[in-house]
CSV table of C-alpha atoms and ligand atoms in Angstrom, one decimal:
chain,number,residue,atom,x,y,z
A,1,UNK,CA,21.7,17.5,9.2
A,2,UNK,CA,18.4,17.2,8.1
A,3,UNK,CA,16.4,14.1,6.9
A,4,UNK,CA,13.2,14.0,5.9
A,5,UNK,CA,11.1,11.4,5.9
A,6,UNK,CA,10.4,11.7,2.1
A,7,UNK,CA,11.9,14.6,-0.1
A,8,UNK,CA,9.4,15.1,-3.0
A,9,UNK,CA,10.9,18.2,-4.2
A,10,UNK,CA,13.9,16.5,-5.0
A,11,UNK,CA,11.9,14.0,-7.4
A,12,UNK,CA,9.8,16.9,-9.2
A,13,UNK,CA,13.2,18.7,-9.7
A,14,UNK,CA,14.6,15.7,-11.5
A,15,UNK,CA,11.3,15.9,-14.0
A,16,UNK,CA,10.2,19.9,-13.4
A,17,UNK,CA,10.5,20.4,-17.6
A,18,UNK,CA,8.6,17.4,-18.7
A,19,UNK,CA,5.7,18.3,-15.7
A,20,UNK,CA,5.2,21.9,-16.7
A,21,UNK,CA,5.0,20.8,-21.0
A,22,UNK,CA,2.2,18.4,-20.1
A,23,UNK,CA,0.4,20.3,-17.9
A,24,UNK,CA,0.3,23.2,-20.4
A,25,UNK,CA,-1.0,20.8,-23.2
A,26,UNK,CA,-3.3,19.5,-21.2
A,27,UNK,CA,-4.8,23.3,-20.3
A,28,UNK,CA,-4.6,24.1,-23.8
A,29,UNK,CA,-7.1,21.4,-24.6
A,30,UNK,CA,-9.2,21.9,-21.5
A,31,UNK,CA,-9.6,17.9,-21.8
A,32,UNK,CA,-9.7,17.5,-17.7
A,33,UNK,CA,-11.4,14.0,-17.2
A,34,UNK,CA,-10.5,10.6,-18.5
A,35,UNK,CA,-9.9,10.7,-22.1
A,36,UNK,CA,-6.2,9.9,-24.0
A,37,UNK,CA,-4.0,11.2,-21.2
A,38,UNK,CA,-5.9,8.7,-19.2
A,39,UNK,CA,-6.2,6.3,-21.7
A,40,UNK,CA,-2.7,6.1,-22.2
A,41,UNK,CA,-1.6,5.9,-18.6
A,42,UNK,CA,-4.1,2.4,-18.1
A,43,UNK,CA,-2.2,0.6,-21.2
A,44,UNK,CA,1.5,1.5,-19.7
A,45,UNK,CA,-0.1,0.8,-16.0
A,46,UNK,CA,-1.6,-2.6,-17.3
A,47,UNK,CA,1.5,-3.6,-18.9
A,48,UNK,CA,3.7,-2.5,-15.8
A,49,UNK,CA,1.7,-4.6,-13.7
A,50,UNK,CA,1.6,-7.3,-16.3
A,51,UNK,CA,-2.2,-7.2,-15.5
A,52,UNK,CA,-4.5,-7.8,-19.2
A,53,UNK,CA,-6.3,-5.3,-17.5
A,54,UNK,CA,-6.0,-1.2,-15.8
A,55,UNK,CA,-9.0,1.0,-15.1
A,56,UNK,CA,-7.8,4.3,-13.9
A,57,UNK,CA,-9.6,5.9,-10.9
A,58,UNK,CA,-9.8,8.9,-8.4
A,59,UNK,CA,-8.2,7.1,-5.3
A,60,UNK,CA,-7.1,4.2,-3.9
A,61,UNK,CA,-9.7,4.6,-2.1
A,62,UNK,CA,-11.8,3.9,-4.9
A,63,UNK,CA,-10.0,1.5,-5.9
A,64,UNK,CA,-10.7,-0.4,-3.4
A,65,UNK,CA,-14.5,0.8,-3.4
A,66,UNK,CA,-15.1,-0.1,-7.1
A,67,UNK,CA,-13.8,-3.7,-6.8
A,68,UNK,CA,-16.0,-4.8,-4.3
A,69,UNK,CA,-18.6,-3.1,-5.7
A,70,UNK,CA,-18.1,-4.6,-8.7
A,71,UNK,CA,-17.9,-8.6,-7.0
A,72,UNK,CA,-21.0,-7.5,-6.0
A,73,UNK,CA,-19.9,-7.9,-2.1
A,74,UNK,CA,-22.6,-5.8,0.0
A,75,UNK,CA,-24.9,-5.9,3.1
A,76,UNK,CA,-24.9,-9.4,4.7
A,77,UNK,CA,-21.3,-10.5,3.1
A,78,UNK,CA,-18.0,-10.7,4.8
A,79,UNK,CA,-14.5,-9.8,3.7
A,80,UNK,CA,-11.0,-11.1,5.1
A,81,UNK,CA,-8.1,-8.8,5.5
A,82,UNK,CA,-5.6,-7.7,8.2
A,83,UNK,CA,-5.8,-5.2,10.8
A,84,UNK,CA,-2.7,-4.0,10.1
A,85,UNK,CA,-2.8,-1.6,7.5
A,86,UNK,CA,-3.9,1.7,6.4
A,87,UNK,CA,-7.8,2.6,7.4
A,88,UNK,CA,-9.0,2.6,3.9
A,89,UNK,CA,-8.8,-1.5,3.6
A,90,UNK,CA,-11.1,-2.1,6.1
A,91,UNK,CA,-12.7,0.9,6.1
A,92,UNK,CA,-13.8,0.5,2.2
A,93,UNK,CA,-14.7,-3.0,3.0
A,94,UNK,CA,-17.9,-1.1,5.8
A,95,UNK,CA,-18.8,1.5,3.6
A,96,UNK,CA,-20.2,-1.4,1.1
A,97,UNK,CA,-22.5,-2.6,3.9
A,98,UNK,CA,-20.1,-5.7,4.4
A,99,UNK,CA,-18.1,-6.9,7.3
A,100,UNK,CA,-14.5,-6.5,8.0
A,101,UNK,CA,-13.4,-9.8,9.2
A,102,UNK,CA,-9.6,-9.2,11.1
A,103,UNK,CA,-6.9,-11.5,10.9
A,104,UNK,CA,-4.0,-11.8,12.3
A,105,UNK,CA,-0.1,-11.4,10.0
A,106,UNK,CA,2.8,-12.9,10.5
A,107,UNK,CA,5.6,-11.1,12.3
A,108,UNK,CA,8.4,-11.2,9.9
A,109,UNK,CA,6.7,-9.4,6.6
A,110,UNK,CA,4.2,-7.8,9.1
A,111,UNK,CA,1.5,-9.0,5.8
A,112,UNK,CA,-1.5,-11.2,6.8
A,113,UNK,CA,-1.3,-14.7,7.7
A,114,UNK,CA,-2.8,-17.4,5.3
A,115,UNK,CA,-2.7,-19.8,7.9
A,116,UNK,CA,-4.8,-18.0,10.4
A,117,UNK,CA,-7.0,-17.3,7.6
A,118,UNK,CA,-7.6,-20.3,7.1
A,119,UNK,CA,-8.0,-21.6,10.8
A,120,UNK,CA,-10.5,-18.2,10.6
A,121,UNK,CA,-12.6,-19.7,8.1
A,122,UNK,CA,-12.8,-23.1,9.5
A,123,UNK,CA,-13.8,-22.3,12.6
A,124,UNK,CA,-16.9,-20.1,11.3
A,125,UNK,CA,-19.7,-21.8,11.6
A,126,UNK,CA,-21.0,-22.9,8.5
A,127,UNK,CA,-23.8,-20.4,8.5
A,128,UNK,CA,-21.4,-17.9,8.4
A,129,UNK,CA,-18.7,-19.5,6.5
A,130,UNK,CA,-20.9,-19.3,3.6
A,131,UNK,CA,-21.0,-15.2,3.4
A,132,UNK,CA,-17.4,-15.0,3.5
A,133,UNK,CA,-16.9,-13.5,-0.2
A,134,UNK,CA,-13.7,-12.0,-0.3
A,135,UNK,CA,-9.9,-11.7,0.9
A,136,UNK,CA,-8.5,-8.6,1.0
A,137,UNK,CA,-4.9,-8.9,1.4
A,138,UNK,CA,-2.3,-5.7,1.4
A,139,UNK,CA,1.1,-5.6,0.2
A,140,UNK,CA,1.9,-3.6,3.0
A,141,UNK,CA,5.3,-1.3,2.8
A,142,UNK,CA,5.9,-2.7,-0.7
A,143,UNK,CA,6.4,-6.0,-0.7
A,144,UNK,CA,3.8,-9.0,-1.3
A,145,UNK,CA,1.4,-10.9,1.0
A,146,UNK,CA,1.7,-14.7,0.4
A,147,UNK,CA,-0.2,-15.1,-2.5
A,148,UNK,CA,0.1,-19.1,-3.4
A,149,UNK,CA,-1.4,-20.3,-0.6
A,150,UNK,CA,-4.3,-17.2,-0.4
A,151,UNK,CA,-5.3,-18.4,-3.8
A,152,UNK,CA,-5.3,-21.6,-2.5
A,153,UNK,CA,-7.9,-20.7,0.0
A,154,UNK,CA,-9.7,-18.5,-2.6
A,155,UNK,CA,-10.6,-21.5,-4.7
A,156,UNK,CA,-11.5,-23.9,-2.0
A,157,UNK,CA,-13.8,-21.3,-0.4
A,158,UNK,CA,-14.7,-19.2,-4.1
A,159,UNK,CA,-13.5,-16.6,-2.6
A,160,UNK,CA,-12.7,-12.8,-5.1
A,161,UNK,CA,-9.3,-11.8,-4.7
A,162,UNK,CA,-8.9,-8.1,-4.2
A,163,UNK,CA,-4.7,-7.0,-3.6
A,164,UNK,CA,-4.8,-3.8,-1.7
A,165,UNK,CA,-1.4,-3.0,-3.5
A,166,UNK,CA,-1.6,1.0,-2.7
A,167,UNK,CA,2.1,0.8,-1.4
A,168,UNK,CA,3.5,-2.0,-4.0
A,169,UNK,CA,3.5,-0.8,-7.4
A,170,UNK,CA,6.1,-3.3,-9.1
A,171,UNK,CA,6.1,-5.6,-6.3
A,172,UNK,CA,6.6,-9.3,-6.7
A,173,UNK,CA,6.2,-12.1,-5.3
A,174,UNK,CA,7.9,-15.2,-7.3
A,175,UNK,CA,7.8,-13.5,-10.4
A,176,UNK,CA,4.4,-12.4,-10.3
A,177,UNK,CA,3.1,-8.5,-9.9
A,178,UNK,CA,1.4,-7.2,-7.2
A,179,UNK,CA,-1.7,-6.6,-8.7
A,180,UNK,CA,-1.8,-9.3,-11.3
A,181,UNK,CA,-1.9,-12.2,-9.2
A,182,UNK,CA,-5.9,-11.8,-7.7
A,183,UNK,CA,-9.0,-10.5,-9.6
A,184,UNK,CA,-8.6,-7.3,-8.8
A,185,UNK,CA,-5.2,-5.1,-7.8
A,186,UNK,CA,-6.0,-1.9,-6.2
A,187,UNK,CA,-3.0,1.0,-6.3
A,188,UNK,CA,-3.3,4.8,-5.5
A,189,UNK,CA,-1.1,7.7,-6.9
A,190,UNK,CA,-1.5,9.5,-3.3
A,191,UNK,CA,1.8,11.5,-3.7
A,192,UNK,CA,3.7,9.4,-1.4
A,193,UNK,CA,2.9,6.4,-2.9
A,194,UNK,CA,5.9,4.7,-5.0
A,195,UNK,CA,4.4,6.3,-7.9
A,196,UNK,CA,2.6,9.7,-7.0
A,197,UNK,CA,0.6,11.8,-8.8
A,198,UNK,CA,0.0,15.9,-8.1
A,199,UNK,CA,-3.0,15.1,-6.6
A,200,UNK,CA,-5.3,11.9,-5.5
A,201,UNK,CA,-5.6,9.3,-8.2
A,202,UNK,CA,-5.6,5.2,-8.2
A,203,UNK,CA,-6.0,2.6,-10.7
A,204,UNK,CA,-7.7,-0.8,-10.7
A,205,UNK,CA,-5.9,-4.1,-12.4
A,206,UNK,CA,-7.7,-6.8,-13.5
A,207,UNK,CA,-7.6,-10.5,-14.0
A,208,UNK,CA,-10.9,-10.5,-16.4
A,209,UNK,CA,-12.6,-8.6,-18.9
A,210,UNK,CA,-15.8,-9.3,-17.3
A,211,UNK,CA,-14.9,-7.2,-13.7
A,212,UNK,CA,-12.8,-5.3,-16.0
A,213,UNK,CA,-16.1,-3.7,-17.7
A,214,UNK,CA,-18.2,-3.9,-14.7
A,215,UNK,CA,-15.9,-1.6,-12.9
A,216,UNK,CA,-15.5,0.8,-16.3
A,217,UNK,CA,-19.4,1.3,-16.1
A,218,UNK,CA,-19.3,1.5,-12.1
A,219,UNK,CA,-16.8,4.6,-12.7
A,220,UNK,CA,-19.8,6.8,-14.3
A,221,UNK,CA,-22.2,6.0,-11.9
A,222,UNK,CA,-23.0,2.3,-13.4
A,223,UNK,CA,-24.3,4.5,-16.5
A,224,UNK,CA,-24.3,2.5,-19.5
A,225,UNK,CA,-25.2,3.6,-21.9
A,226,UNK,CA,-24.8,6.7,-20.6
A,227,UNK,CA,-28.2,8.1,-18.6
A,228,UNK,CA,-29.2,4.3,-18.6
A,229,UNK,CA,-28.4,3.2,-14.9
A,230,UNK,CA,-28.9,-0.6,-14.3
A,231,UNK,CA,-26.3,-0.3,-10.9
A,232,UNK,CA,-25.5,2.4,-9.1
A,233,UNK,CA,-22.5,3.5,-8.9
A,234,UNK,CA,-20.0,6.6,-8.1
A,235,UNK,CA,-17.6,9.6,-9.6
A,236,UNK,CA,-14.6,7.3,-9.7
A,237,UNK,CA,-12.9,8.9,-12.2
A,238,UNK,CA,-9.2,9.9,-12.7
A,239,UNK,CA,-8.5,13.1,-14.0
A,240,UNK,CA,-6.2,14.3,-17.4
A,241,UNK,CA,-3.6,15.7,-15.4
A,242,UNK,CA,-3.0,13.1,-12.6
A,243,UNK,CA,-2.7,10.6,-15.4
A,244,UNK,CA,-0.3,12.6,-17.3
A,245,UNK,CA,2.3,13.4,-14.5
A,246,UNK,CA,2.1,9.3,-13.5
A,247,UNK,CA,2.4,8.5,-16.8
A,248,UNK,CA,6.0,10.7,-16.6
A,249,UNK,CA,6.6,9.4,-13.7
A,250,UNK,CA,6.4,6.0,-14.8
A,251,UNK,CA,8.8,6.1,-16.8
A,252,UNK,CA,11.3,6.7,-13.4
A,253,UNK,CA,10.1,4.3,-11.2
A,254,UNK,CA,12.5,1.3,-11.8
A,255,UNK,CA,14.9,3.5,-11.7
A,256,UNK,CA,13.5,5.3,-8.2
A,257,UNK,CA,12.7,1.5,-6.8
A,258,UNK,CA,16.4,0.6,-7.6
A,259,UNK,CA,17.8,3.4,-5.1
A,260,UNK,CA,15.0,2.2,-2.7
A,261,UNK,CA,16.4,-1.0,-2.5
A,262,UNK,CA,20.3,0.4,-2.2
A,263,UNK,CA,19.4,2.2,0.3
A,264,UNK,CA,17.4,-0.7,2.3
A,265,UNK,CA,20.8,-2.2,1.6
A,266,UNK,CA,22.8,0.5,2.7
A,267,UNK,CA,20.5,0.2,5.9
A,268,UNK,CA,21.0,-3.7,6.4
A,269,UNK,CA,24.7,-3.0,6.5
A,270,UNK,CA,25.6,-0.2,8.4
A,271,UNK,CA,23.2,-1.7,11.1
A,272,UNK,CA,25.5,-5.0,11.4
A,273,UNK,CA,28.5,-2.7,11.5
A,274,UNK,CA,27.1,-0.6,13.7
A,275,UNK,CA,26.6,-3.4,16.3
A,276,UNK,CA,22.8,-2.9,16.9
A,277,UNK,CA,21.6,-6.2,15.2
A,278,UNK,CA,20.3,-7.5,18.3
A,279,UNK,CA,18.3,-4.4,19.0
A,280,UNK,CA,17.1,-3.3,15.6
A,281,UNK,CA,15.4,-5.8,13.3
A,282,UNK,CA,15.4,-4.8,9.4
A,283,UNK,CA,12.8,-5.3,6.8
A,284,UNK,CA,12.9,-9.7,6.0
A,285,UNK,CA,12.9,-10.5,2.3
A,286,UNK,CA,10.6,-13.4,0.8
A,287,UNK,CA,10.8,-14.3,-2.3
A,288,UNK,CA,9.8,-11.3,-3.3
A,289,UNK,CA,10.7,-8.3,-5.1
A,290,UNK,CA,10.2,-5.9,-2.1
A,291,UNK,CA,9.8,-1.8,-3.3
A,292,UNK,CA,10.1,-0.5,-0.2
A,293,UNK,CA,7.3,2.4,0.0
A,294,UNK,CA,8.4,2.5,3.3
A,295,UNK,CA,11.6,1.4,5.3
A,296,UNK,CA,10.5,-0.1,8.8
A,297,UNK,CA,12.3,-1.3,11.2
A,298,UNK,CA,11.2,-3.1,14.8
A,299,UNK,CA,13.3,-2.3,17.4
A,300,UNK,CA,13.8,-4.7,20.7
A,301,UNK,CA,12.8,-1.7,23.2
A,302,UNK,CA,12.1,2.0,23.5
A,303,UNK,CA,10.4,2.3,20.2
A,304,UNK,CA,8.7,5.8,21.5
A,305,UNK,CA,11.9,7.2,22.8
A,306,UNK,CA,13.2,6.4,19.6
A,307,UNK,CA,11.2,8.2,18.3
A,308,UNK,CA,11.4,11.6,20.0
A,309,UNK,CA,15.7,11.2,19.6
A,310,UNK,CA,15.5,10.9,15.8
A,311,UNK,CA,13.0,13.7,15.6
A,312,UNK,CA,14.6,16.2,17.5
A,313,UNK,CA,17.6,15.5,15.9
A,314,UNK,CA,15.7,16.5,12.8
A,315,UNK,CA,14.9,13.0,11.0
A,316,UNK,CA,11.6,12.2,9.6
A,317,UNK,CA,10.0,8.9,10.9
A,318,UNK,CA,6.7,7.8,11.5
A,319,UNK,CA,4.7,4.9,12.8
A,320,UNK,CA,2.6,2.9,10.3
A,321,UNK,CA,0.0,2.1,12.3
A,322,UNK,CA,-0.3,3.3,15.7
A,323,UNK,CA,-3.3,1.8,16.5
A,324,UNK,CA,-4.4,-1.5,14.7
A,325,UNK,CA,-8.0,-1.6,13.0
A,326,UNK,CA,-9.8,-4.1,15.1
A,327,UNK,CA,-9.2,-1.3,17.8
A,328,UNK,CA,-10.3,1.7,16.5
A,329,UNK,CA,-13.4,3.5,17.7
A,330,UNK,CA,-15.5,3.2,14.4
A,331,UNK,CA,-14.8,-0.9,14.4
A,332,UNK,CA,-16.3,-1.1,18.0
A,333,UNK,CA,-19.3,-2.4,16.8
A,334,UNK,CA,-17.1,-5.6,15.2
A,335,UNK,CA,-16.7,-6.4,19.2
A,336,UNK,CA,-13.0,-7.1,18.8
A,337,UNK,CA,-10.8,-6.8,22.0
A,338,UNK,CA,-7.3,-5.7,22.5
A,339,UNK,CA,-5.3,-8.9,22.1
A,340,UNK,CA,-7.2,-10.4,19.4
A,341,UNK,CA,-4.4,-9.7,17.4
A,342,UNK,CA,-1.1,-9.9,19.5
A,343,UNK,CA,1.2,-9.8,16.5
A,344,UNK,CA,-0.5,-6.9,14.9
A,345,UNK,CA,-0.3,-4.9,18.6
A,346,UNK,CA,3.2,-5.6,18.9
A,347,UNK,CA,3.9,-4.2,15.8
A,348,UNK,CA,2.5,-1.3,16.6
A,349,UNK,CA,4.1,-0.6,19.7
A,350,UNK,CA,7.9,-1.4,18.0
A,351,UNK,CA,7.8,-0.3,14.5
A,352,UNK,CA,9.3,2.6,12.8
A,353,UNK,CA,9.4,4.3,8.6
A,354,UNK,CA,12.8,5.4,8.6
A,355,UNK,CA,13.6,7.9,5.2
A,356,UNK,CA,14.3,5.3,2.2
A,357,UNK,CA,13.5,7.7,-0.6
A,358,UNK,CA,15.1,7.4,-3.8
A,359,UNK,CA,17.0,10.7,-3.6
A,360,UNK,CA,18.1,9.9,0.1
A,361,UNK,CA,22.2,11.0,0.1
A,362,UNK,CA,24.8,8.1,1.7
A,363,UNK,CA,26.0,11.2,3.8
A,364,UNK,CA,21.6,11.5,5.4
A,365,UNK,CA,21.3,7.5,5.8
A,366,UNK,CA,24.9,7.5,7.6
A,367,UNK,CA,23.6,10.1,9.9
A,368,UNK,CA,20.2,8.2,10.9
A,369,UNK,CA,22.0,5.2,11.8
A,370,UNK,CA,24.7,7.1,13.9
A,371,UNK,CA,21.8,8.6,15.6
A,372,UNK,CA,20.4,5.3,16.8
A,373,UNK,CA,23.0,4.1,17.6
A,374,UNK,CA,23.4,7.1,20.0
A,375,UNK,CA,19.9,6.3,21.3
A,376,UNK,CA,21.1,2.7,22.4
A,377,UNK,CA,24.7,2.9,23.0
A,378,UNK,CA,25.4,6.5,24.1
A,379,UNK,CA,22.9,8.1,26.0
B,401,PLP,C1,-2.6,4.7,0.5
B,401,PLP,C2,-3.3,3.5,0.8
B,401,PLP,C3,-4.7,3.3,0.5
B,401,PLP,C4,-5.5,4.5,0.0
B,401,PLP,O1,-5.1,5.2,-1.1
B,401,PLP,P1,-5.6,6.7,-1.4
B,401,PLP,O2,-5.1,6.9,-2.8
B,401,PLP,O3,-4.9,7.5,-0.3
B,401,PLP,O4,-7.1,6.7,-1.3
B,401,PLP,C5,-5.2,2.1,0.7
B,401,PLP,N1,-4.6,1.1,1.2
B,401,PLP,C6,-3.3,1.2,1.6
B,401,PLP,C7,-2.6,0.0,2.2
B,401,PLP,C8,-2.6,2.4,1.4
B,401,PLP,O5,-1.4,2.5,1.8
């Protein structure tokens, strides 16, 4: 049997009609950039997200980009976030001019700590405390960081909140949205994303009008009026066709987050049954509304052997992240040192994505758990 790791054929089969009409319009008008189709995407996005606020944009990238260019966060500043998470979070957070500043997460969610935040901040000296700007959290796999006590530390310190919610569109964390519940909530459309578009795309949340316009202007080069540059900013903008198929696919996603969550379910289960409990630790559930962009698991040993079984047995899996950020090449200049972060290196030496996708058959998620189970018990 086959299982792949994500099957987006299956979705665009599901929505093939509805794709092809749009994208015929939208040649028809030869309206590529920004505009209604774009326009219309923001107001369903902001109300998804429950956000007063959506700016669409070419990447999550971007995203992430444009809100800290917009707080104004730049050479000589510092930014919280975890060293656990895709390279853009930290990696956005340099090309600004600022400084990543790593800390560690907590080894149940795999999401950043907000106590070791704040035993990060209070034991900066107060030099340094003071160009601490901004947190950075990530919602990472789809479901929330601990946002209470992050805002917590945000106002003591008047620190901007930026959510890196890329994988978490929908996610919530005691009844508030990923993206709604800091300044700024950064998502991408990156086609494996929750919500994928036929292409790169993104969108920004925000809290106030104020960042909300800042960024709008930041979008086209900090033009405003257009030609007039007071800031300088980039091409962040999100084209007529990305907008339209999200938009469509919009519509879904409740539905697609639903079979998500049976299957993480169907997971949960057949792994008691199966007897491996001990061995293989499932996803934990806060009090959150968890999305599940990705299904990982942290198994006791053998992660890499693992690994290697379930692929040659022809099921997609991955690692998300082999190497943590406060170890990679680029970040050598932060003078971090392997076991800065032991929780964050641990994960990455005993975490797996298993397939969760919505179209996922019973028969496929049987067969992945049979399989490792033959890794542990059989071999
Ligand atoms: C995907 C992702 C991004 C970047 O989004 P792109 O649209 O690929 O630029 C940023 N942060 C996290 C956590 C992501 O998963």
């Amino acid at each position: 049997m086959m299982v792949p790791l994500l099957d987006l054929k299956a979705q665009y089969r599901s929505i093939r009609e509805e794709c092809l009409a749009v994208t015929e319009e939208i040649y028809e008008s030869q309206y590529f950039i920004l505009g209604p189709r774009v326009e219309e995407l923001e107001a369903g996005i902001a109300r998804y997200c429950d956000s007063p606020y959506a700016l669409g944009v070419s990447s999550g990238t971007d995203a992430l980009l444009l809100a800290l260019m917009a707080g104004g966060i730049g050479p000589g500043h510092r930014v919280i976030t975890t060293p656990y998470t895709f390279f853009a979070t930290a990696g956005s957070i340099s090309r600004v001019g600022a400084l990543p500043v790593f800390v560690d997460i907590e080894p149940d969610t795999f999401n950043i700590s907000p106590d070791l935040i704040r035993k990060c901040i209070e034991d900066m000296p107060e030099a340094q405390r003071k160009t601490v700007k901004a947190v950075m959290p990530v919602h990472l796999y789809g479901q929330c960081a601990d946002m209470d006590p992050i805002g917590d530390l945000a106002r003591e310190y008047n620190l901007m909140v930026i959510e890196d919610a890329a994988q978490a569109i929908g996610s919530e964390y005691k009844g508030r949205r990923a993206g709604a519940m800091g300044d700024v909530g950064c998502f991408s459309f990156f086609p494996s994303k929750n919500l994928g578009g036929f292409g790169d795309g993104g969108v920004v949340t925000a809290h106030s009008g104020q960042l909300y316009e800042e960024m709008k202007i930041l979008r086209v080069h900090g033009g405003h009026p257009k030609y007039y540059h007071r800031k300088i900013g980039g091409n962040f903008r999100l084209d007529a066709l990305q907008a339209a198929i999200v938009s469509i696919k919009l519509k879904y996603l409740d539905d697609w987050t639903a079979a998500r969550q049976e299957n993480a379910g169907n997971y949960r289960r057949l792994f008691k049954e199966a007897g491996l409990e001990e061995i293989v630790k499932c996803p934990v559930e806060k009090e959150n509304r968890h999305i599940y962009n990705q299904f990982v698991i942290s198994v006791e040993r053998d992660r890499d052997e693992l690994r290697q079984f379930l692929t040659e047995n022809n099921i997609g899996n991955e690692i998300y992240y082999p190497v943590p950020l406060h170890l990679q090449e680029c970040f050598a200049y932060l003078n971090y040192r392997k076991g800065d972060f032991p929780v964050s290196e641990h994960a990455a030496t005993h975490t797996l994505a298993l397939p969760v996708y919505p179209e996922l058959a019973d028969q496929q998620l049987e067969y992945v758990v049979e399989q490792i189970r033959n890794f542990y018990f059989k071999r």
